[in-house]
Amino acid sequence: MCVVHLEPEEFVSQVYKSHAKIDFRVYPMDNTIAVLVYCIRDGQTLYYMDRALASTQKQALIDEMNSDERHAELYRKVALDERLRFNGSCSPL
């Protein structure tokens, strides 16, 4: 199991390379905003687009966040979600 974040151009390139179906997931951020993340699966690797999308009203709050902190928070949530989906439980390593 591996989780990789990609920039939009890299994401589109990976979609064409792998012919994977584009899926989406919604993640709640710590500042109570839900964001939409596009992702594809290639084997045991999950690729997701490194851009958080929200409603027009909430986008300003996302833009105010430190981008490094936002990316780190989003990565943690995607990786945890993927681990829970992959293992089916949250048992310790």
mmCIF file of N, CA and C in Angstrom:
data_model
loop_
_atom_site.group_PDB
_atom_site.id
_atom_site.type_symbol
_atom_site.label_atom_id
_atom_site.label_comp_id
_atom_site.label_asym_id
_atom_site.label_seq_id
_atom_site.Cartn_x
_atom_site.Cartn_y
_atom_site.Cartn_z
ATOM 1 N N MET A 1 0.847 -1.174 0.000
ATOM 2 C CA MET A 1 0.000 0.000 0.000
ATOM 3 C C MET A 1 0.890 1.234 0.000
ATOM 4 N N CYS A 2 0.610 2.145 -0.899
ATOM 5 C CA CYS A 2 1.386 3.373 -1.013
ATOM 6 C C CYS A 2 0.435 4.506 -1.405
ATOM 7 N N VAL A 3 0.657 5.679 -0.827
ATOM 8 C CA VAL A 3 -0.144 6.861 -1.141
ATOM 9 C C VAL A 3 0.791 7.921 -1.699
ATOM 10 N N VAL A 4 0.448 8.456 -2.875
ATOM 11 C CA VAL A 4 1.299 9.440 -3.549
ATOM 12 C C VAL A 4 0.451 10.643 -3.938
ATOM 13 N N HIS A 5 0.899 11.821 -3.552
ATOM 14 C CA HIS A 5 0.190 13.025 -3.992
ATOM 15 C C HIS A 5 0.870 13.567 -5.237
ATOM 16 N N LEU A 6 0.060 14.062 -6.172
ATOM 17 C CA LEU A 6 0.553 14.560 -7.451
ATOM 18 C C LEU A 6 0.008 15.947 -7.734
ATOM 19 N N GLU A 7 0.771 16.701 -8.485
ATOM 20 C CA GLU A 7 0.294 17.974 -9.009
ATOM 21 C C GLU A 7 -0.693 17.664 -10.142
ATOM 22 N N PRO A 8 -1.551 18.613 -10.510
ATOM 23 C CA PRO A 8 -2.576 18.329 -11.530
ATOM 24 C C PRO A 8 -2.021 17.759 -12.838
ATOM 25 N N GLU A 9 -0.921 18.307 -13.336
ATOM 26 C CA GLU A 9 -0.348 17.812 -14.592
ATOM 27 C C GLU A 9 0.135 16.373 -14.434
ATOM 28 N N GLU A 10 0.753 16.070 -13.294
ATOM 29 C CA GLU A 10 1.230 14.716 -13.024
ATOM 30 C C GLU A 10 0.054 13.750 -12.881
ATOM 31 N N PHE A 11 -1.008 14.223 -12.249
ATOM 32 C CA PHE A 11 -2.196 13.395 -12.044
ATOM 33 C C PHE A 11 -2.804 13.000 -13.390
ATOM 34 N N VAL A 12 -2.968 13.967 -14.274
ATOM 35 C CA VAL A 12 -3.542 13.685 -15.601
ATOM 36 C C VAL A 12 -2.644 12.717 -16.362
ATOM 37 N N SER A 13 -1.342 12.921 -16.281
ATOM 38 C CA SER A 13 -0.397 12.021 -16.937
ATOM 39 C C SER A 13 -0.527 10.599 -16.398
ATOM 40 N N GLN A 14 -0.664 10.458 -15.089
ATOM 41 C CA GLN A 14 -0.813 9.137 -14.469
ATOM 42 C C GLN A 14 -2.133 8.479 -14.879
ATOM 43 N N VAL A 15 -3.177 9.277 -15.016
ATOM 44 C CA VAL A 15 -4.470 8.739 -15.465
ATOM 45 C C VAL A 15 -4.328 8.136 -16.857
ATOM 46 N N TYR A 16 -3.697 8.871 -17.772
ATOM 47 C CA TYR A 16 -3.530 8.362 -19.130
ATOM 48 C C TYR A 16 -2.604 7.159 -19.168
ATOM 49 N N LYS A 17 -1.582 7.169 -18.331
ATOM 50 C CA LYS A 17 -0.615 6.069 -18.297
ATOM 51 C C LYS A 17 -1.240 4.781 -17.763
ATOM 52 N N SER A 18 -2.032 4.890 -16.711
ATOM 53 C CA SER A 18 -2.581 3.700 -16.055
ATOM 54 C C SER A 18 -3.989 3.338 -16.528
ATOM 55 N N HIS A 19 -4.648 4.250 -17.239
ATOM 56 C CA HIS A 19 -6.040 4.051 -17.680
ATOM 57 C C HIS A 19 -6.959 3.746 -16.497
ATOM 58 N N ALA A 20 -6.639 4.323 -15.357
ATOM 59 C CA ALA A 20 -7.408 4.074 -14.137
ATOM 60 C C ALA A 20 -8.660 4.945 -14.100
ATOM 61 N N LYS A 21 -9.649 4.449 -13.395
ATOM 62 C CA LYS A 21 -10.892 5.191 -13.198
ATOM 63 C C LYS A 21 -10.653 6.278 -12.149
ATOM 64 N N ILE A 22 -11.088 7.493 -12.445
ATOM 65 C CA ILE A 22 -10.954 8.597 -11.495
ATOM 66 C C ILE A 22 -12.085 8.503 -10.479
ATOM 67 N N ASP A 23 -11.703 8.544 -9.224
ATOM 68 C CA ASP A 23 -12.661 8.488 -8.129
ATOM 69 C C ASP A 23 -12.510 9.775 -7.328
ATOM 70 N N PHE A 24 -13.380 9.998 -6.386
ATOM 71 C CA PHE A 24 -13.221 11.152 -5.507
ATOM 72 C C PHE A 24 -13.589 10.758 -4.096
ATOM 73 N N ARG A 25 -13.025 11.500 -3.162
ATOM 74 C CA ARG A 25 -13.318 11.309 -1.747
ATOM 75 C C ARG A 25 -13.463 12.682 -1.108
ATOM 76 N N VAL A 26 -14.216 12.720 -0.047
ATOM 77 C CA VAL A 26 -14.400 13.968 0.697
ATOM 78 C C VAL A 26 -13.750 13.789 2.062
ATOM 79 N N TYR A 27 -12.911 14.752 2.450
ATOM 80 C CA TYR A 27 -12.224 14.705 3.740
ATOM 81 C C TYR A 27 -12.532 15.961 4.544
ATOM 82 N N PRO A 28 -12.841 15.808 5.823
ATOM 83 C CA PRO A 28 -13.021 16.985 6.681
ATOM 84 C C PRO A 28 -11.659 17.486 7.147
ATOM 85 N N MET A 29 -11.411 18.767 6.996
ATOM 86 C CA MET A 29 -10.171 19.368 7.482
ATOM 87 C C MET A 29 -10.387 19.815 8.923
ATOM 88 N N ASP A 30 -9.295 20.104 9.614
ATOM 89 C CA ASP A 30 -9.390 20.484 11.024
ATOM 90 C C ASP A 30 -10.155 21.784 11.248
ATOM 91 N N ASN A 31 -10.230 22.637 10.221
ATOM 92 C CA ASN A 31 -10.964 23.897 10.371
ATOM 93 C C ASN A 31 -12.425 23.756 9.943
ATOM 94 N N THR A 32 -12.956 22.553 10.003
ATOM 95 C CA THR A 32 -14.357 22.207 9.732
ATOM 96 C C THR A 32 -14.778 22.356 8.268
ATOM 97 N N ILE A 33 -13.836 22.430 7.371
ATOM 98 C CA ILE A 33 -14.155 22.498 5.951
ATOM 99 C C ILE A 33 -14.010 21.101 5.356
ATOM 100 N N ALA A 34 -14.971 20.680 4.576
ATOM 101 C CA ALA A 34 -14.872 19.417 3.854
ATOM 102 C C ALA A 34 -14.283 19.709 2.479
ATOM 103 N N VAL A 35 -13.290 18.923 2.072
ATOM 104 C CA VAL A 35 -12.653 19.136 0.774
ATOM 105 C C VAL A 35 -12.817 17.897 -0.098
ATOM 106 N N LEU A 36 -12.839 18.120 -1.388
ATOM 107 C CA LEU A 36 -12.986 17.068 -2.380
ATOM 108 C C LEU A 36 -11.616 16.775 -2.971
ATOM 109 N N VAL A 37 -11.237 15.491 -3.002
ATOM 110 C CA VAL A 37 -9.936 15.083 -3.523
ATOM 111 C C VAL A 37 -10.171 14.037 -4.608
ATOM 112 N N TYR A 38 -9.563 14.233 -5.771
ATOM 113 C CA TYR A 38 -9.655 13.258 -6.850
ATOM 114 C C TYR A 38 -8.524 12.254 -6.705
ATOM 115 N N CYS A 39 -8.828 10.965 -6.934
ATOM 116 C CA CYS A 39 -7.805 9.943 -6.770
ATOM 117 C C CYS A 39 -7.993 8.821 -7.788
ATOM 118 N N ILE A 40 -6.901 8.102 -8.024
ATOM 119 C CA ILE A 40 -6.916 6.915 -8.879
ATOM 120 C C ILE A 40 -6.097 5.830 -8.193
ATOM 121 N N ARG A 41 -6.398 4.599 -8.518
ATOM 122 C CA ARG A 41 -5.659 3.470 -7.957
ATOM 123 C C ARG A 41 -4.953 2.744 -9.095
ATOM 124 N N ASP A 42 -3.677 2.430 -8.869
ATOM 125 C CA ASP A 42 -2.885 1.642 -9.812
ATOM 126 C C ASP A 42 -2.213 0.541 -9.000
ATOM 127 N N GLY A 43 -2.807 -0.641 -9.007
ATOM 128 C CA GLY A 43 -2.314 -1.720 -8.148
ATOM 129 C C GLY A 43 -2.579 -1.376 -6.695
ATOM 130 N N GLN A 44 -1.525 -1.419 -5.875
ATOM 131 C CA GLN A 44 -1.674 -1.072 -4.464
ATOM 132 C C GLN A 44 -1.305 0.383 -4.194
ATOM 133 N N THR A 45 -1.116 1.168 -5.236
ATOM 134 C CA THR A 45 -0.760 2.572 -5.077
ATOM 135 C C THR A 45 -1.974 3.454 -5.327
ATOM 136 N N LEU A 46 -2.206 4.374 -4.404
ATOM 137 C CA LEU A 46 -3.273 5.360 -4.558
ATOM 138 C C LEU A 46 -2.618 6.697 -4.880
ATOM 139 N N TYR A 47 -3.003 7.291 -6.003
ATOM 140 C CA TYR A 47 -2.529 8.615 -6.388
ATOM 141 C C TYR A 47 -3.673 9.587 -6.162
ATOM 142 N N TYR A 48 -3.363 10.746 -5.593
ATOM 143 C CA TYR A 48 -4.417 11.746 -5.443
ATOM 144 C C TYR A 48 -3.906 13.105 -5.877
ATOM 145 N N MET A 49 -4.838 13.906 -6.396
ATOM 146 C CA MET A 49 -4.480 15.235 -6.880
ATOM 147 C C MET A 49 -4.285 16.152 -5.697
ATOM 148 N N ASP A 50 -3.188 16.847 -5.714
ATOM 149 C CA ASP A 50 -2.742 17.667 -4.599
ATOM 150 C C ASP A 50 -3.412 19.038 -4.602
ATOM 151 N N ARG A 51 -4.701 19.034 -4.826
ATOM 152 C CA ARG A 51 -5.476 20.270 -4.778
ATOM 153 C C ARG A 51 -6.767 19.985 -4.036
ATOM 154 N N ALA A 52 -7.038 20.778 -3.039
ATOM 155 C CA ALA A 52 -8.280 20.620 -2.291
ATOM 156 C C ALA A 52 -9.328 21.539 -2.900
ATOM 157 N N LEU A 53 -10.479 20.989 -3.204
ATOM 158 C CA LEU A 53 -11.563 21.770 -3.788
ATOM 159 C C LEU A 53 -12.690 21.882 -2.777
ATOM 160 N N ALA A 54 -13.247 23.049 -2.670
ATOM 161 C CA ALA A 54 -14.355 23.270 -1.733
ATOM 162 C C ALA A 54 -15.364 24.196 -2.395
ATOM 163 N N SER A 55 -16.455 24.416 -1.699
ATOM 164 C CA SER A 55 -17.458 25.344 -2.214
ATOM 165 C C SER A 55 -16.853 26.743 -2.295
ATOM 166 N N THR A 56 -17.451 27.580 -3.094
ATOM 167 C CA THR A 56 -16.956 28.946 -3.260
ATOM 168 C C THR A 56 -16.888 29.679 -1.933
ATOM 169 N N GLN A 57 -17.871 29.473 -1.089
ATOM 170 C CA GLN A 57 -17.909 30.152 0.208
ATOM 171 C C GLN A 57 -16.756 29.708 1.109
ATOM 172 N N LYS A 58 -16.360 28.440 1.030
ATOM 173 C CA LYS A 58 -15.331 27.896 1.914
ATOM 174 C C LYS A 58 -13.923 27.990 1.335
ATOM 175 N N GLN A 59 -13.797 28.252 0.043
ATOM 176 C CA GLN A 59 -12.481 28.296 -0.591
ATOM 177 C C GLN A 59 -11.591 29.364 0.035
ATOM 178 N N ALA A 60 -12.161 30.478 0.457
ATOM 179 C CA ALA A 60 -11.369 31.542 1.089
ATOM 180 C C ALA A 60 -10.711 31.043 2.369
ATOM 181 N N LEU A 61 -11.413 30.228 3.150
ATOM 182 C CA LEU A 61 -10.823 29.669 4.367
ATOM 183 C C LEU A 61 -9.671 28.726 4.047
ATOM 184 N N ILE A 62 -9.819 27.943 2.990
ATOM 185 C CA ILE A 62 -8.733 27.055 2.572
ATOM 186 C C ILE A 62 -7.536 27.874 2.119
ATOM 187 N N ASP A 63 -7.786 28.927 1.352
ATOM 188 C CA ASP A 63 -6.701 29.766 0.848
ATOM 189 C C ASP A 63 -5.936 30.456 1.967
ATOM 190 N N GLU A 64 -6.593 30.706 3.097
ATOM 191 C CA GLU A 64 -5.936 31.360 4.233
ATOM 192 C C GLU A 64 -5.012 30.417 4.998
ATOM 193 N N MET A 65 -5.215 29.106 4.846
ATOM 194 C CA MET A 65 -4.369 28.141 5.546
ATOM 195 C C MET A 65 -2.963 28.148 4.959
ATOM 196 N N ASN A 66 -1.970 27.844 5.782
ATOM 197 C CA ASN A 66 -0.607 27.651 5.300
ATOM 198 C C ASN A 66 -0.626 26.449 4.356
ATOM 199 N N SER A 67 -0.105 26.613 3.149
ATOM 200 C CA SER A 67 -0.218 25.544 2.150
ATOM 201 C C SER A 67 0.521 24.276 2.569
ATOM 202 N N ASP A 68 1.686 24.409 3.223
ATOM 203 C CA ASP A 68 2.410 23.218 3.675
ATOM 204 C C ASP A 68 1.617 22.467 4.738
ATOM 205 N N GLU A 69 1.014 23.202 5.661
ATOM 206 C CA GLU A 69 0.194 22.563 6.696
ATOM 207 C C GLU A 69 -1.041 21.909 6.090
ATOM 208 N N ARG A 70 -1.645 22.575 5.118
ATOM 209 C CA ARG A 70 -2.827 22.019 4.460
ATOM 210 C C ARG A 70 -2.474 20.722 3.735
ATOM 211 N N HIS A 71 -1.362 20.719 2.997
ATOM 212 C CA HIS A 71 -0.949 19.517 2.278
ATOM 213 C C HIS A 71 -0.615 18.383 3.248
ATOM 214 N N ALA A 72 0.060 18.709 4.355
ATOM 215 C CA ALA A 72 0.411 17.686 5.346
ATOM 216 C C ALA A 72 -0.842 17.103 5.993
ATOM 217 N N GLU A 73 -1.781 17.957 6.357
ATOM 218 C CA GLU A 73 -3.023 17.485 6.976
ATOM 219 C C GLU A 73 -3.805 16.601 6.008
ATOM 220 N N LEU A 74 -3.890 17.036 4.770
ATOM 221 C CA LEU A 74 -4.620 16.267 3.773
ATOM 222 C C LEU A 74 -3.944 14.921 3.527
ATOM 223 N N TYR A 75 -2.611 14.915 3.444
ATOM 224 C CA TYR A 75 -1.887 13.657 3.231
ATOM 225 C C TYR A 75 -2.142 12.681 4.379
ATOM 226 N N ARG A 76 -2.087 13.168 5.619
ATOM 227 C CA ARG A 76 -2.336 12.297 6.777
ATOM 228 C C ARG A 76 -3.727 11.674 6.697
ATOM 229 N N LYS A 77 -4.707 12.468 6.321
ATOM 230 C CA LYS A 77 -6.083 11.973 6.259
ATOM 231 C C LYS A 77 -6.262 10.960 5.124
ATOM 232 N N VAL A 78 -5.664 11.236 3.971
ATOM 233 C CA VAL A 78 -5.760 10.305 2.844
ATOM 234 C C VAL A 78 -5.044 8.998 3.188
ATOM 235 N N ALA A 79 -3.848 9.091 3.768
ATOM 236 C CA ALA A 79 -3.082 7.890 4.115
ATOM 237 C C ALA A 79 -3.804 7.050 5.166
ATOM 238 N N LEU A 80 -4.373 7.694 6.178
ATOM 239 C CA LEU A 80 -5.116 6.961 7.205
ATOM 240 C C LEU A 80 -6.350 6.295 6.599
ATOM 241 N N ASP A 81 -7.078 7.022 5.781
ATOM 242 C CA ASP A 81 -8.260 6.471 5.123
ATOM 243 C C ASP A 81 -7.877 5.268 4.265
ATOM 244 N N GLU A 82 -6.797 5.387 3.531
ATOM 245 C CA GLU A 82 -6.350 4.296 2.662
ATOM 246 C C GLU A 82 -5.946 3.074 3.488
ATOM 247 N N ARG A 83 -5.267 3.303 4.592
ATOM 248 C CA ARG A 83 -4.867 2.181 5.453
ATOM 249 C C ARG A 83 -6.095 1.469 6.011
ATOM 250 N N LEU A 84 -7.073 2.239 6.456
ATOM 251 C CA LEU A 84 -8.289 1.630 6.993
ATOM 252 C C LEU A 84 -9.055 0.865 5.913
ATOM 253 N N ARG A 85 -9.084 1.393 4.704
ATOM 254 C CA ARG A 85 -9.763 0.693 3.603
ATOM 255 C C ARG A 85 -9.004 -0.569 3.213
ATOM 256 N N PHE A 86 -7.676 -0.481 3.217
ATOM 257 C CA PHE A 86 -6.830 -1.587 2.780
ATOM 258 C C PHE A 86 -6.820 -2.717 3.804
ATOM 259 N N ASN A 87 -6.695 -2.373 5.085
ATOM 260 C CA ASN A 87 -6.605 -3.379 6.143
ATOM 261 C C ASN A 87 -7.957 -3.757 6.717
ATOM 262 N N GLY A 88 -8.925 -2.879 6.596
ATOM 263 C CA GLY A 88 -10.234 -3.165 7.145
ATOM 264 C C GLY A 88 -10.346 -2.937 8.640
ATOM 265 N N SER A 89 -9.288 -2.477 9.252
ATOM 266 C CA SER A 89 -9.318 -2.179 10.689
ATOM 267 C C SER A 89 -8.216 -1.185 10.997
ATOM 268 N N CYS A 90 -8.189 -0.725 12.211
ATOM 269 C CA CYS A 90 -7.135 0.213 12.604
ATOM 270 C C CYS A 90 -6.251 -0.428 13.672
ATOM 271 N N SER A 91 -5.967 -1.722 13.512
ATOM 272 C CA SER A 91 -5.109 -2.405 14.475
ATOM 273 C C SER A 91 -3.692 -1.855 14.396
ATOM 274 N N PRO A 92 -2.951 -1.850 15.514
ATOM 275 C CA PRO A 92 -1.593 -1.313 15.501
ATOM 276 C C PRO A 92 -0.677 -2.134 14.610
ATOM 277 N N LEU A 93 0.366 -1.503 14.134
ATOM 278 C CA LEU A 93 1.324 -2.186 13.251
ATOM 279 C C LEU A 93 2.034 -3.299 13.945
#
